[in-house]
Amino acid sequence: MTQPQRDRLAAAQAELLHALLGNGEPPAGFDPERLRVEARSLLNKRRGIVAMLRPDVVDGLGDRFRPLFEGYARAHPRRAGSRAREDAAAFAEWAVAQGELAPPKKRRWWRRAT
Amino acid sequence: MVDKLGVGIGWRPEIDLTVEQLDVDFVEVVAENLHVGHLPESVLLLRERGVPVLPHAVSLSLGGAEPVDAGRVAHLGGLAEALGAPFVSDHVCFVRAGGLDSGHLMPLPRTREALDVLVANVKAAQADLPVPLALENVAALLEWPDGELTEGRFLAELVERTDCLLLVDVANLYANARNLGTDVGRFLDEIPLERLAYVHVAGGVEHQGVYHDTHAHAVLPEVLDVLKQLRDRIDPPGVLLERDDDYPADAELAGELAAIRAVLA
C-alpha cells in the first residue's frame, strides 16, 4: 500500500507549491535563493501563457500588464483542474473588476461574427 | 531496445509547414494539445508519409501524490492508437498538488517513499495504455532536501520496478549538472541505457548564474557534448529536437538537426 507514503508526499508537494505559487511559507530544507528563482520562473511562464492566449488583455493593459499580473498571480494561483485558457480569462475578469481593463463589449446576436 | 527512429523534431502548430519540409525521420506531438477525431492536417500528412508521430504528455503528474487521472491516460492512449504510435511518454515529475497547478514539470523528492508512489502511478497508467510508456528526466531549478538516491539510481529503480522505457533529455541533464551539480557521467552510467526509447535535445539560456531550459534559445554546444557522452555509450534509437517558442528561421532549425546528426555519426 502506498497510502501513508501518498499522504506524506501530498503534504510536502502541497507545501512547496503553495510557497512557490501562492503566499505559503518557504518549506524547510530548501535553498531560499533557489525557491525565489523557481517562483520567478513559474510566474514568468504563467504570465507568458496568459499573454499568448489573451493578446487583447496585453494590448488593453499596455505597460500595466506586467506589474498587474505580478500583483495578481500570488493571490490567485492557478487551480488544479483549470485550463490555461480559464486561467487567462480569470486574470482578464480580475483586471476588469479592478477597473484596470474595459469590460468586453457585449455581442449582439445580429452582429455575431460569421 | 526499441526500433530505430532516427533524428526528429517536436511538431508544433506554429512550425507545421517547416516540420513538413525539414529532413526528419520522426516527430513528437504534445498530447494535451491534440484531440483524436480532429487531428491537424499537417500531422495526418506526416503519418501518410510514414513518419512516426509520438504522443508526448505533460500533464499526467505521475510523481504526484494523487492517483493518476484515468481520463488523461485514456486521452494519451487514444492518441497513440489514432496515430499508430509505437509508444507514448510523460515525465518523472509532478504538476499538481494541494489544489494548485504549477503549470510546469516539477522535480520529485528523490526518496524511496516518493519512488514507491511514482511506481504505483506508473503501473496504473501502464495498465490502461495500449503501448509502452517512456519516462523523461526533467530539468530542475531546485533540489528537495533529504534525497536518498542519485537521479540516475532513482530512474534505474523506476525502470527495474515498472519496466518502463526511458526518454533521456540531455538538455535537462545538462541543466541539472549546471544547477544542481548532477554528475553527467555517473547519471549515464547508472541508468539502464538498453531501455532507452529516444533522446531529447533542446536550447536554453543562462540567467544570473542559473541555466534555464527554455526551448526558446539555440542548443548550446555543452548540451551537444552531453549527447556525445551518451553516444559514446550507446547508439540511441532516436534523437529529437524540441523548440517551443521564439521560432528561428528554418535554416537554423535545419542546422541544429545537422549538428545532432554530426554527433551521432
mmCIF file of C-alpha atoms in Angstrom:
data_model
loop_
_atom_site.group_PDB
_atom_site.id
_atom_site.type_symbol
_atom_site.label_atom_id
_atom_site.label_comp_id
_atom_site.label_asym_id
_atom_site.label_seq_id
_atom_site.Cartn_x
_atom_site.Cartn_y
_atom_site.Cartn_z
ATOM 1 C CA MET A 1 0.000 0.000 0.000
ATOM 2 C CA THR A 2 1.187 3.454 -0.782
ATOM 3 C CA GLN A 3 -1.396 5.448 1.190
ATOM 4 C CA PRO A 4 0.857 6.600 4.071
ATOM 5 C CA GLN A 5 3.559 7.485 1.544
ATOM 6 C CA ARG A 6 0.983 9.313 -0.579
ATOM 7 C CA ASP A 7 -0.232 11.343 2.394
ATOM 8 C CA ARG A 8 3.257 12.475 3.371
ATOM 9 C CA LEU A 9 4.186 13.218 -0.246
ATOM 10 C CA ALA A 10 0.939 15.141 -0.749
ATOM 11 C CA ALA A 11 1.709 17.370 2.225
ATOM 12 C CA ALA A 12 5.288 18.021 1.085
ATOM 13 C CA GLN A 13 4.349 18.764 -2.523
ATOM 14 C CA ALA A 14 1.438 20.985 -1.471
ATOM 15 C CA GLU A 15 3.695 22.942 0.883
ATOM 16 C CA LEU A 16 6.224 23.515 -1.906
ATOM 17 C CA LEU A 17 3.654 24.631 -4.483
ATOM 18 C CA HIS A 18 1.892 26.965 -2.040
ATOM 19 C CA ALA A 19 5.247 28.568 -1.259
ATOM 20 C CA LEU A 20 6.213 28.872 -4.926
ATOM 21 C CA LEU A 21 2.872 29.903 -6.392
ATOM 22 C CA GLY A 22 0.928 31.413 -3.528
ATOM 23 C CA ASN A 23 1.751 33.023 -0.225
ATOM 24 C CA GLY A 24 2.841 29.904 1.641
ATOM 25 C CA GLU A 25 5.836 29.827 3.971
ATOM 26 C CA PRO A 26 9.074 28.518 2.428
ATOM 27 C CA PRO A 27 9.374 24.811 3.262
ATOM 28 C CA ALA A 28 12.292 23.751 5.455
ATOM 29 C CA GLY A 29 15.442 22.369 3.899
ATOM 30 C CA PHE A 30 15.242 24.174 0.548
ATOM 31 C CA ASP A 31 17.748 26.766 -0.625
ATOM 32 C CA PRO A 32 15.815 30.069 -0.212
ATOM 33 C CA GLU A 33 17.522 31.626 -3.232
ATOM 34 C CA ARG A 34 16.534 28.675 -5.428
ATOM 35 C CA LEU A 35 12.957 28.895 -4.177
ATOM 36 C CA ARG A 36 12.974 32.528 -5.283
ATOM 37 C CA VAL A 37 14.409 31.665 -8.706
ATOM 38 C CA GLU A 38 11.890 28.849 -9.186
ATOM 39 C CA ALA A 39 8.968 31.037 -8.104
ATOM 40 C CA ARG A 40 10.069 33.736 -10.535
ATOM 41 C CA SER A 41 10.462 31.207 -13.357
ATOM 42 C CA LEU A 42 6.988 29.756 -12.777
ATOM 43 C CA LEU A 43 5.443 33.216 -12.650
ATOM 44 C CA ASN A 44 7.157 34.231 -15.899
ATOM 45 C CA LYS A 45 5.952 31.080 -17.598
ATOM 46 C CA ARG A 46 2.374 31.605 -16.437
ATOM 47 C CA ARG A 47 2.407 35.262 -17.497
ATOM 48 C CA GLY A 48 3.803 34.284 -20.906
ATOM 49 C CA ILE A 49 0.979 31.812 -21.448
ATOM 50 C CA VAL A 50 -1.644 34.380 -20.395
ATOM 51 C CA ALA A 51 -0.071 36.883 -22.814
ATOM 52 C CA MET A 52 -0.079 34.319 -25.623
ATOM 53 C CA LEU A 53 -3.696 33.316 -25.057
ATOM 54 C CA ARG A 54 -5.029 36.842 -24.442
ATOM 55 C CA PRO A 55 -3.197 39.393 -26.599
ATOM 56 C CA ASP A 56 -6.302 41.593 -26.213
ATOM 57 C CA VAL A 57 -5.636 41.834 -22.476
ATOM 58 C CA VAL A 58 -1.950 42.641 -23.058
ATOM 59 C CA ASP A 59 -2.952 45.358 -25.541
ATOM 60 C CA GLY A 60 -5.634 46.716 -23.231
ATOM 61 C CA LEU A 61 -3.304 46.965 -20.230
ATOM 62 C CA GLY A 62 -0.158 48.031 -22.091
ATOM 63 C CA ASP A 63 2.710 48.746 -19.691
ATOM 64 C CA ARG A 64 0.477 47.871 -16.730
ATOM 65 C CA PHE A 65 0.158 44.215 -17.798
ATOM 66 C CA ARG A 66 3.364 43.038 -16.157
ATOM 67 C CA PRO A 67 3.049 44.793 -12.779
ATOM 68 C CA LEU A 68 -0.663 43.988 -12.534
ATOM 69 C CA PHE A 69 -0.052 40.328 -13.282
ATOM 70 C CA GLU A 70 2.720 40.233 -10.667
ATOM 71 C CA GLY A 71 0.321 41.625 -8.101
ATOM 72 C CA TYR A 72 -2.425 39.254 -9.139
ATOM 73 C CA ALA A 73 -0.571 35.962 -9.514
ATOM 74 C CA ARG A 74 0.357 35.013 -5.958
ATOM 75 C CA ALA A 75 -3.037 35.927 -4.581
ATOM 76 C CA HIS A 76 -4.655 33.851 -7.332
ATOM 77 C CA PRO A 77 -2.512 30.795 -8.068
ATOM 78 C CA ARG A 78 -3.761 28.588 -10.884
ATOM 79 C CA ARG A 79 -6.143 25.936 -9.559
ATOM 80 C CA ALA A 80 -5.612 22.272 -10.338
ATOM 81 C CA GLY A 81 -8.101 21.177 -12.947
ATOM 82 C CA SER A 82 -8.325 24.607 -14.581
ATOM 83 C CA ARG A 83 -7.316 25.011 -18.195
ATOM 84 C CA ALA A 84 -4.716 27.556 -19.261
ATOM 85 C CA ARG A 85 -7.442 29.420 -21.131
ATOM 86 C CA GLU A 86 -9.552 29.624 -17.973
ATOM 87 C CA ASP A 87 -6.551 30.889 -16.011
ATOM 88 C CA ALA A 88 -6.039 33.643 -18.585
ATOM 89 C CA ALA A 89 -9.749 34.505 -18.575
ATOM 90 C CA ALA A 90 -9.762 34.736 -14.770
ATOM 91 C CA PHE A 91 -6.973 37.333 -14.900
ATOM 92 C CA ALA A 92 -8.881 39.336 -17.527
ATOM 93 C CA GLU A 93 -12.012 39.297 -15.346
ATOM 94 C CA TRP A 94 -9.990 40.383 -12.331
ATOM 95 C CA ALA A 95 -8.476 43.275 -14.310
ATOM 96 C CA VAL A 96 -11.973 44.364 -15.368
ATOM 97 C CA ALA A 97 -13.251 44.111 -11.787
ATOM 98 C CA GLN A 98 -10.304 46.243 -10.644
ATOM 99 C CA GLY A 99 -11.278 48.903 -13.173
ATOM 100 C CA GLU A 100 -7.970 48.424 -14.999
ATOM 101 C CA LEU A 101 -9.456 46.965 -18.160
ATOM 102 C CA ALA A 102 -12.549 47.992 -20.093
ATOM 103 C CA PRO A 103 -15.236 45.327 -19.900
ATOM 104 C CA PRO A 104 -15.622 43.334 -23.097
ATOM 105 C CA LYS A 105 -18.325 44.716 -25.398
ATOM 106 C CA LYS A 106 -21.494 42.688 -25.323
ATOM 107 C CA ARG A 107 -22.020 40.898 -28.579
ATOM 108 C CA ARG A 108 -25.466 41.340 -30.098
ATOM 109 C CA TRP A 109 -26.834 38.350 -31.882
ATOM 110 C CA TRP A 110 -27.317 40.362 -35.075
ATOM 111 C CA ARG A 111 -23.665 41.350 -35.033
ATOM 112 C CA ARG A 112 -22.320 37.927 -34.234
ATOM 113 C CA ALA A 113 -19.248 37.195 -36.298
ATOM 114 C CA THR A 114 -19.888 34.879 -39.210
ATOM 115 C CA MET B 1 15.862 -1.910 -27.389
ATOM 116 C CA VAL B 2 13.156 -0.138 -29.396
ATOM 117 C CA ASP B 3 13.136 0.212 -33.186
ATOM 118 C CA LYS B 4 15.358 2.804 -34.832
ATOM 119 C CA LEU B 5 13.672 6.204 -35.062
ATOM 120 C CA GLY B 6 16.439 8.454 -36.394
ATOM 121 C CA VAL B 7 16.502 12.220 -35.909
ATOM 122 C CA GLY B 8 13.282 14.126 -35.303
ATOM 123 C CA ILE B 9 11.737 17.389 -34.209
ATOM 124 C CA GLY B 10 8.838 18.379 -31.993
ATOM 125 C CA TRP B 11 5.853 19.144 -34.223
ATOM 126 C CA ARG B 12 4.159 22.396 -33.156
ATOM 127 C CA PRO B 13 1.284 24.169 -34.947
ATOM 128 C CA GLU B 14 3.440 27.319 -35.282
ATOM 129 C CA ILE B 15 6.051 25.467 -37.356
ATOM 130 C CA ASP B 16 3.887 22.853 -39.090
ATOM 131 C CA LEU B 17 4.987 23.791 -42.636
ATOM 132 C CA THR B 18 8.621 23.938 -41.530
ATOM 133 C CA VAL B 19 8.435 20.486 -39.979
ATOM 134 C CA GLU B 20 6.888 19.094 -43.173
ATOM 135 C CA GLN B 21 9.842 20.418 -45.165
ATOM 136 C CA LEU B 22 12.679 19.537 -42.803
ATOM 137 C CA ASP B 23 14.611 16.319 -43.240
ATOM 138 C CA VAL B 24 13.279 14.475 -40.179
ATOM 139 C CA ASP B 25 12.665 10.793 -39.529
ATOM 140 C CA PHE B 26 10.060 11.171 -36.772
ATOM 141 C CA VAL B 27 8.136 13.805 -34.848
ATOM 142 C CA GLU B 28 6.592 14.195 -31.431
ATOM 143 C CA VAL B 29 3.350 15.964 -30.578
ATOM 144 C CA VAL B 30 2.239 17.403 -27.225
ATOM 145 C CA ALA B 31 -0.605 15.068 -26.332
ATOM 146 C CA GLU B 32 -2.660 17.642 -24.434
ATOM 147 C CA ASN B 33 -2.814 19.927 -27.482
ATOM 148 C CA LEU B 34 -4.321 17.355 -29.853
ATOM 149 C CA HIS B 35 -7.710 15.696 -30.000
ATOM 150 C CA VAL B 36 -8.463 12.338 -31.504
ATOM 151 C CA GLY B 37 -11.046 12.940 -34.189
ATOM 152 C CA HIS B 38 -9.739 16.282 -35.364
ATOM 153 C CA LEU B 39 -6.016 15.836 -35.752
ATOM 154 C CA PRO B 40 -4.195 18.658 -37.577
ATOM 155 C CA GLU B 41 -3.869 18.179 -41.342
ATOM 156 C CA SER B 42 -0.109 18.542 -41.072
ATOM 157 C CA VAL B 43 0.108 15.669 -38.580
ATOM 158 C CA LEU B 44 -2.062 13.470 -40.799
ATOM 159 C CA LEU B 45 0.148 14.340 -43.774
ATOM 160 C CA LEU B 46 3.245 13.225 -41.875
ATOM 161 C CA ARG B 47 1.508 9.990 -40.927
ATOM 162 C CA GLU B 48 0.569 9.406 -44.586
ATOM 163 C CA ARG B 49 4.230 9.765 -45.444
ATOM 164 C CA GLY B 50 5.003 7.083 -42.884
ATOM 165 C CA VAL B 51 6.697 9.450 -40.415
ATOM 166 C CA PRO B 52 6.234 8.099 -36.861
ATOM 167 C CA VAL B 53 4.318 10.569 -34.634
ATOM 168 C CA LEU B 54 4.919 10.039 -30.913
ATOM 169 C CA PRO B 55 2.479 11.495 -28.356
ATOM 170 C CA HIS B 56 4.321 13.222 -25.514
ATOM 171 C CA ALA B 57 2.254 14.100 -22.439
ATOM 172 C CA VAL B 58 2.964 16.827 -19.894
ATOM 173 C CA SER B 59 0.039 16.545 -17.501
ATOM 174 C CA LEU B 60 -0.162 13.032 -16.049
ATOM 175 C CA SER B 61 1.672 14.213 -12.899
ATOM 176 C CA LEU B 62 2.903 10.633 -12.390
ATOM 177 C CA GLY B 63 5.090 11.649 -9.463
ATOM 178 C CA GLY B 64 2.225 13.440 -7.770
ATOM 179 C CA ALA B 65 0.705 12.171 -4.548
ATOM 180 C CA GLU B 66 -2.719 11.713 -6.085
ATOM 181 C CA PRO B 67 -3.632 8.617 -8.083
ATOM 182 C CA VAL B 68 -3.319 9.046 -11.834
ATOM 183 C CA ASP B 69 -6.223 10.728 -13.610
ATOM 184 C CA ALA B 70 -7.715 7.945 -15.758
ATOM 185 C CA GLY B 71 -9.162 10.461 -18.204
ATOM 186 C CA ARG B 72 -5.733 11.885 -19.015
ATOM 187 C CA VAL B 73 -4.310 8.390 -19.504
ATOM 188 C CA ALA B 74 -7.236 7.450 -21.766
ATOM 189 C CA HIS B 75 -6.625 10.547 -23.880
ATOM 190 C CA LEU B 76 -2.953 9.669 -24.276
ATOM 191 C CA GLY B 77 -3.751 6.058 -25.144
ATOM 192 C CA GLY B 78 -6.426 7.083 -27.637
ATOM 193 C CA LEU B 79 -3.964 9.386 -29.336
ATOM 194 C CA ALA B 80 -1.369 6.613 -29.548
ATOM 195 C CA GLU B 81 -3.928 4.392 -31.300
ATOM 196 C CA ALA B 82 -5.104 7.143 -33.647
ATOM 197 C CA LEU B 83 -1.514 7.891 -34.640
ATOM 198 C CA GLY B 84 -0.300 4.302 -34.690
ATOM 199 C CA ALA B 85 2.469 5.295 -32.270
ATOM 200 C CA PRO B 86 4.894 2.624 -31.006
ATOM 201 C CA PHE B 87 4.959 4.207 -27.540
ATOM 202 C CA VAL B 88 3.986 7.310 -25.552
ATOM 203 C CA SER B 89 5.787 9.374 -22.944
ATOM 204 C CA ASP B 90 5.494 11.721 -19.992
ATOM 205 C CA HIS B 91 7.866 12.935 -17.281
ATOM 206 C CA VAL B 92 9.289 11.906 -13.925
ATOM 207 C CA CYS B 93 7.691 14.847 -12.151
ATOM 208 C CA PHE B 94 4.610 16.224 -10.500
ATOM 209 C CA VAL B 95 2.469 19.033 -11.858
ATOM 210 C CA ARG B 96 -0.382 19.416 -9.383
ATOM 211 C CA ALA B 97 -0.523 19.394 -5.568
ATOM 212 C CA GLY B 98 -2.541 20.992 -2.795
ATOM 213 C CA GLY B 99 -5.260 22.071 -5.218
ATOM 214 C CA LEU B 100 -2.797 24.070 -7.341
ATOM 215 C CA ASP B 101 -1.430 23.598 -10.846
ATOM 216 C CA SER B 102 2.213 24.621 -11.179
ATOM 217 C CA GLY B 103 1.976 24.883 -14.962
ATOM 218 C CA HIS B 104 5.344 23.190 -15.103
ATOM 219 C CA LEU B 105 7.165 19.877 -14.652
ATOM 220 C CA MET B 106 8.260 19.950 -11.014
ATOM 221 C CA PRO B 107 11.066 17.714 -9.733
ATOM 222 C CA LEU B 108 10.350 14.948 -7.245
ATOM 223 C CA PRO B 109 11.997 14.340 -3.908
ATOM 224 C CA ARG B 110 14.434 11.506 -4.623
ATOM 225 C CA THR B 111 13.307 9.419 -1.673
ATOM 226 C CA ARG B 112 12.228 5.774 -1.567
ATOM 227 C CA GLU B 113 8.802 6.930 -0.474
ATOM 228 C CA ALA B 114 8.348 9.214 -3.482
ATOM 229 C CA LEU B 115 9.639 6.399 -5.695
ATOM 230 C CA ASP B 116 7.017 3.997 -4.256
ATOM 231 C CA VAL B 117 4.233 6.417 -5.170
ATOM 232 C CA LEU B 118 5.696 7.066 -8.624
ATOM 233 C CA VAL B 119 5.984 3.334 -9.294
ATOM 234 C CA ALA B 120 2.342 2.760 -8.258
ATOM 235 C CA ASN B 121 1.160 5.589 -10.514
ATOM 236 C CA VAL B 122 3.262 4.436 -13.465
ATOM 237 C CA LYS B 123 1.928 0.893 -13.135
ATOM 238 C CA ALA B 124 -1.643 2.222 -13.045
ATOM 239 C CA ALA B 125 -1.019 4.256 -16.215
ATOM 240 C CA GLN B 126 0.688 1.337 -17.959
ATOM 241 C CA ALA B 127 -2.301 -0.905 -17.220
ATOM 242 C CA ASP B 128 -4.561 1.465 -19.179
ATOM 243 C CA LEU B 129 -2.205 2.297 -22.062
ATOM 244 C CA PRO B 130 -2.224 0.333 -25.323
ATOM 245 C CA VAL B 131 1.517 0.876 -25.928
ATOM 246 C CA PRO B 132 4.670 1.098 -23.756
ATOM 247 C CA LEU B 133 5.304 4.234 -21.687
ATOM 248 C CA ALA B 134 8.632 6.082 -21.772
ATOM 249 C CA LEU B 135 9.533 8.430 -18.913
ATOM 250 C CA GLU B 136 11.701 11.517 -19.153
ATOM 251 C CA ASN B 137 14.104 13.155 -16.695
ATOM 252 C CA VAL B 138 13.185 16.808 -16.027
ATOM 253 C CA ALA B 139 15.244 19.969 -15.563
ATOM 254 C CA ALA B 140 15.139 21.286 -12.014
ATOM 255 C CA LEU B 141 15.981 24.695 -10.619
ATOM 256 C CA LEU B 142 15.875 23.468 -7.042
ATOM 257 C CA GLU B 143 16.720 20.355 -5.097
ATOM 258 C CA TRP B 144 14.490 18.689 -2.498
ATOM 259 C CA PRO B 145 16.155 18.094 0.849
ATOM 260 C CA ASP B 146 16.896 14.597 2.156
ATOM 261 C CA GLY B 147 17.374 12.863 -1.202
ATOM 262 C CA GLU B 148 18.253 9.179 -0.748
ATOM 263 C CA LEU B 149 19.133 8.297 -4.345
ATOM 264 C CA THR B 150 21.056 9.947 -7.157
ATOM 265 C CA GLU B 151 18.880 10.898 -10.106
ATOM 266 C CA GLY B 152 20.421 8.040 -12.105
ATOM 267 C CA ARG B 153 19.646 5.458 -9.411
ATOM 268 C CA PHE B 154 16.138 6.852 -8.976
ATOM 269 C CA LEU B 155 15.469 6.340 -12.697
ATOM 270 C CA ALA B 156 17.185 2.936 -12.728
ATOM 271 C CA GLU B 157 14.976 1.676 -9.894
ATOM 272 C CA LEU B 158 11.905 3.123 -11.612
ATOM 273 C CA VAL B 159 12.756 1.094 -14.734
ATOM 274 C CA GLU B 160 13.507 -2.049 -12.713
ATOM 275 C CA ARG B 161 10.187 -1.890 -10.913
ATOM 276 C CA THR B 162 7.900 -0.828 -13.799
ATOM 277 C CA ASP B 163 9.748 -1.979 -16.927
ATOM 278 C CA CYS B 164 9.093 1.456 -18.440
ATOM 279 C CA LEU B 165 11.228 2.884 -21.238
ATOM 280 C CA LEU B 166 13.440 5.930 -20.746
ATOM 281 C CA LEU B 167 13.375 9.213 -22.622
ATOM 282 C CA VAL B 168 16.653 10.906 -21.751
ATOM 283 C CA ASP B 169 16.644 14.675 -22.170
ATOM 284 C CA VAL B 170 20.292 15.685 -22.459
ATOM 285 C CA ALA B 171 19.433 19.389 -22.076
ATOM 286 C CA ASN B 172 17.656 18.623 -18.805
ATOM 287 C CA LEU B 173 20.632 16.562 -17.701
ATOM 288 C CA TYR B 174 22.938 19.452 -18.581
ATOM 289 C CA ALA B 175 20.648 21.843 -16.674
ATOM 290 C CA ASN B 176 20.801 19.648 -13.570
ATOM 291 C CA ALA B 177 24.555 19.342 -13.882
ATOM 292 C CA ARG B 178 24.845 23.126 -14.062
ATOM 293 C CA ASN B 179 22.241 23.998 -11.467
ATOM 294 C CA LEU B 180 22.367 21.116 -9.009
ATOM 295 C CA GLY B 181 25.767 19.574 -9.596
ATOM 296 C CA THR B 182 24.480 16.307 -11.105
ATOM 297 C CA ASP B 183 27.374 14.167 -12.351
ATOM 298 C CA VAL B 184 26.617 13.588 -16.066
ATOM 299 C CA GLY B 185 28.938 10.590 -16.455
ATOM 300 C CA ARG B 186 27.598 8.898 -13.363
ATOM 301 C CA PHE B 187 23.992 9.552 -14.417
ATOM 302 C CA LEU B 188 24.647 7.931 -17.810
ATOM 303 C CA ASP B 189 26.411 5.003 -16.147
ATOM 304 C CA GLU B 190 23.602 4.434 -13.661
ATOM 305 C CA ILE B 191 20.590 4.437 -15.985
ATOM 306 C CA PRO B 192 19.732 1.287 -17.996
ATOM 307 C CA LEU B 193 20.544 2.600 -21.478
ATOM 308 C CA GLU B 194 19.192 -0.596 -23.040
ATOM 309 C CA ARG B 195 15.748 0.718 -22.072
ATOM 310 C CA LEU B 196 16.305 3.986 -23.955
ATOM 311 C CA ALA B 197 13.403 4.909 -26.275
ATOM 312 C CA TYR B 198 14.876 8.153 -27.558
ATOM 313 C CA VAL B 199 16.648 11.335 -26.549
ATOM 314 C CA HIS B 200 15.552 14.966 -26.310
ATOM 315 C CA VAL B 201 17.796 17.884 -27.202
ATOM 316 C CA ALA B 202 16.751 21.497 -26.562
ATOM 317 C CA GLY B 203 18.071 25.016 -26.205
ATOM 318 C CA GLY B 204 18.260 27.209 -23.161
ATOM 319 C CA VAL B 205 19.920 30.235 -21.666
ATOM 320 C CA GLU B 206 21.889 31.190 -18.613
ATOM 321 C CA HIS B 207 20.464 33.960 -16.469
ATOM 322 C CA GLN B 208 22.192 35.207 -13.310
ATOM 323 C CA GLY B 209 24.212 32.040 -12.912
ATOM 324 C CA VAL B 210 21.282 29.664 -13.396
ATOM 325 C CA TYR B 211 20.687 27.696 -16.607
ATOM 326 C CA HIS B 212 17.086 27.838 -17.817
ATOM 327 C CA ASP B 213 15.822 25.091 -20.118
ATOM 328 C CA THR B 214 13.683 27.429 -22.236
ATOM 329 C CA HIS B 215 13.210 25.554 -25.529
ATOM 330 C CA ALA B 216 13.272 29.092 -26.950
ATOM 331 C CA HIS B 217 17.018 29.559 -27.493
ATOM 332 C CA ALA B 218 19.710 27.853 -29.544
ATOM 333 C CA VAL B 219 21.091 24.477 -28.442
ATOM 334 C CA LEU B 220 24.333 25.034 -26.532
ATOM 335 C CA PRO B 221 27.500 23.184 -27.563
ATOM 336 C CA GLU B 222 27.639 21.932 -23.956
ATOM 337 C CA VAL B 223 24.304 20.161 -24.470
ATOM 338 C CA LEU B 224 25.612 18.517 -27.633
ATOM 339 C CA ASP B 225 28.597 17.423 -25.577
ATOM 340 C CA VAL B 226 26.245 15.616 -23.168
ATOM 341 C CA LEU B 227 24.678 13.969 -26.233
ATOM 342 C CA LYS B 228 28.198 12.949 -27.290
ATOM 343 C CA GLN B 229 28.806 11.394 -23.876
ATOM 344 C CA LEU B 230 25.617 9.397 -24.290
ATOM 345 C CA ARG B 231 26.572 8.456 -27.867
ATOM 346 C CA ASP B 232 29.919 7.173 -26.557
ATOM 347 C CA ARG B 233 27.938 4.622 -24.527
ATOM 348 C CA ILE B 234 25.129 3.717 -26.942
ATOM 349 C CA ASP B 235 23.784 4.485 -30.418
ATOM 350 C CA PRO B 236 20.401 5.928 -29.352
ATOM 351 C CA PRO B 237 17.325 4.725 -31.299
ATOM 352 C CA GLY B 238 16.232 8.317 -31.807
ATOM 353 C CA VAL B 239 17.133 11.913 -31.006
ATOM 354 C CA LEU B 240 14.536 14.680 -31.142
ATOM 355 C CA LEU B 241 14.987 18.460 -31.143
ATOM 356 C CA GLU B 242 12.450 20.411 -29.073
ATOM 357 C CA ARG B 243 11.680 24.020 -29.843
ATOM 358 C CA ASP B 244 8.636 25.631 -28.263
ATOM 359 C CA ASP B 245 8.964 29.385 -28.665
ATOM 360 C CA ASP B 246 10.815 32.199 -30.487
ATOM 361 C CA TYR B 247 10.950 30.008 -33.563
ATOM 362 C CA PRO B 248 14.024 30.767 -35.670
ATOM 363 C CA ALA B 249 14.442 30.623 -39.441
ATOM 364 C CA ASP B 250 14.001 27.178 -40.991
ATOM 365 C CA ALA B 251 17.703 27.086 -41.817
ATOM 366 C CA GLU B 252 18.600 27.483 -38.150
ATOM 367 C CA LEU B 253 16.471 24.506 -37.144
ATOM 368 C CA ALA B 254 17.931 22.502 -40.040
ATOM 369 C CA GLY B 255 21.396 23.462 -38.772
ATOM 370 C CA GLU B 256 20.602 22.203 -35.279
ATOM 371 C CA LEU B 257 19.326 18.912 -36.706
ATOM 372 C CA ALA B 258 22.515 18.621 -38.755
ATOM 373 C CA ALA B 259 24.599 19.262 -35.650
ATOM 374 C CA ILE B 260 22.742 16.438 -33.877
ATOM 375 C CA ARG B 261 23.347 14.093 -36.821
ATOM 376 C CA ALA B 262 27.033 15.001 -36.731
ATOM 377 C CA VAL B 263 27.286 13.991 -33.058
ATOM 378 C CA LEU B 264 25.556 10.681 -33.789
ATOM 379 C CA ALA B 265 27.680 9.839 -36.826
#
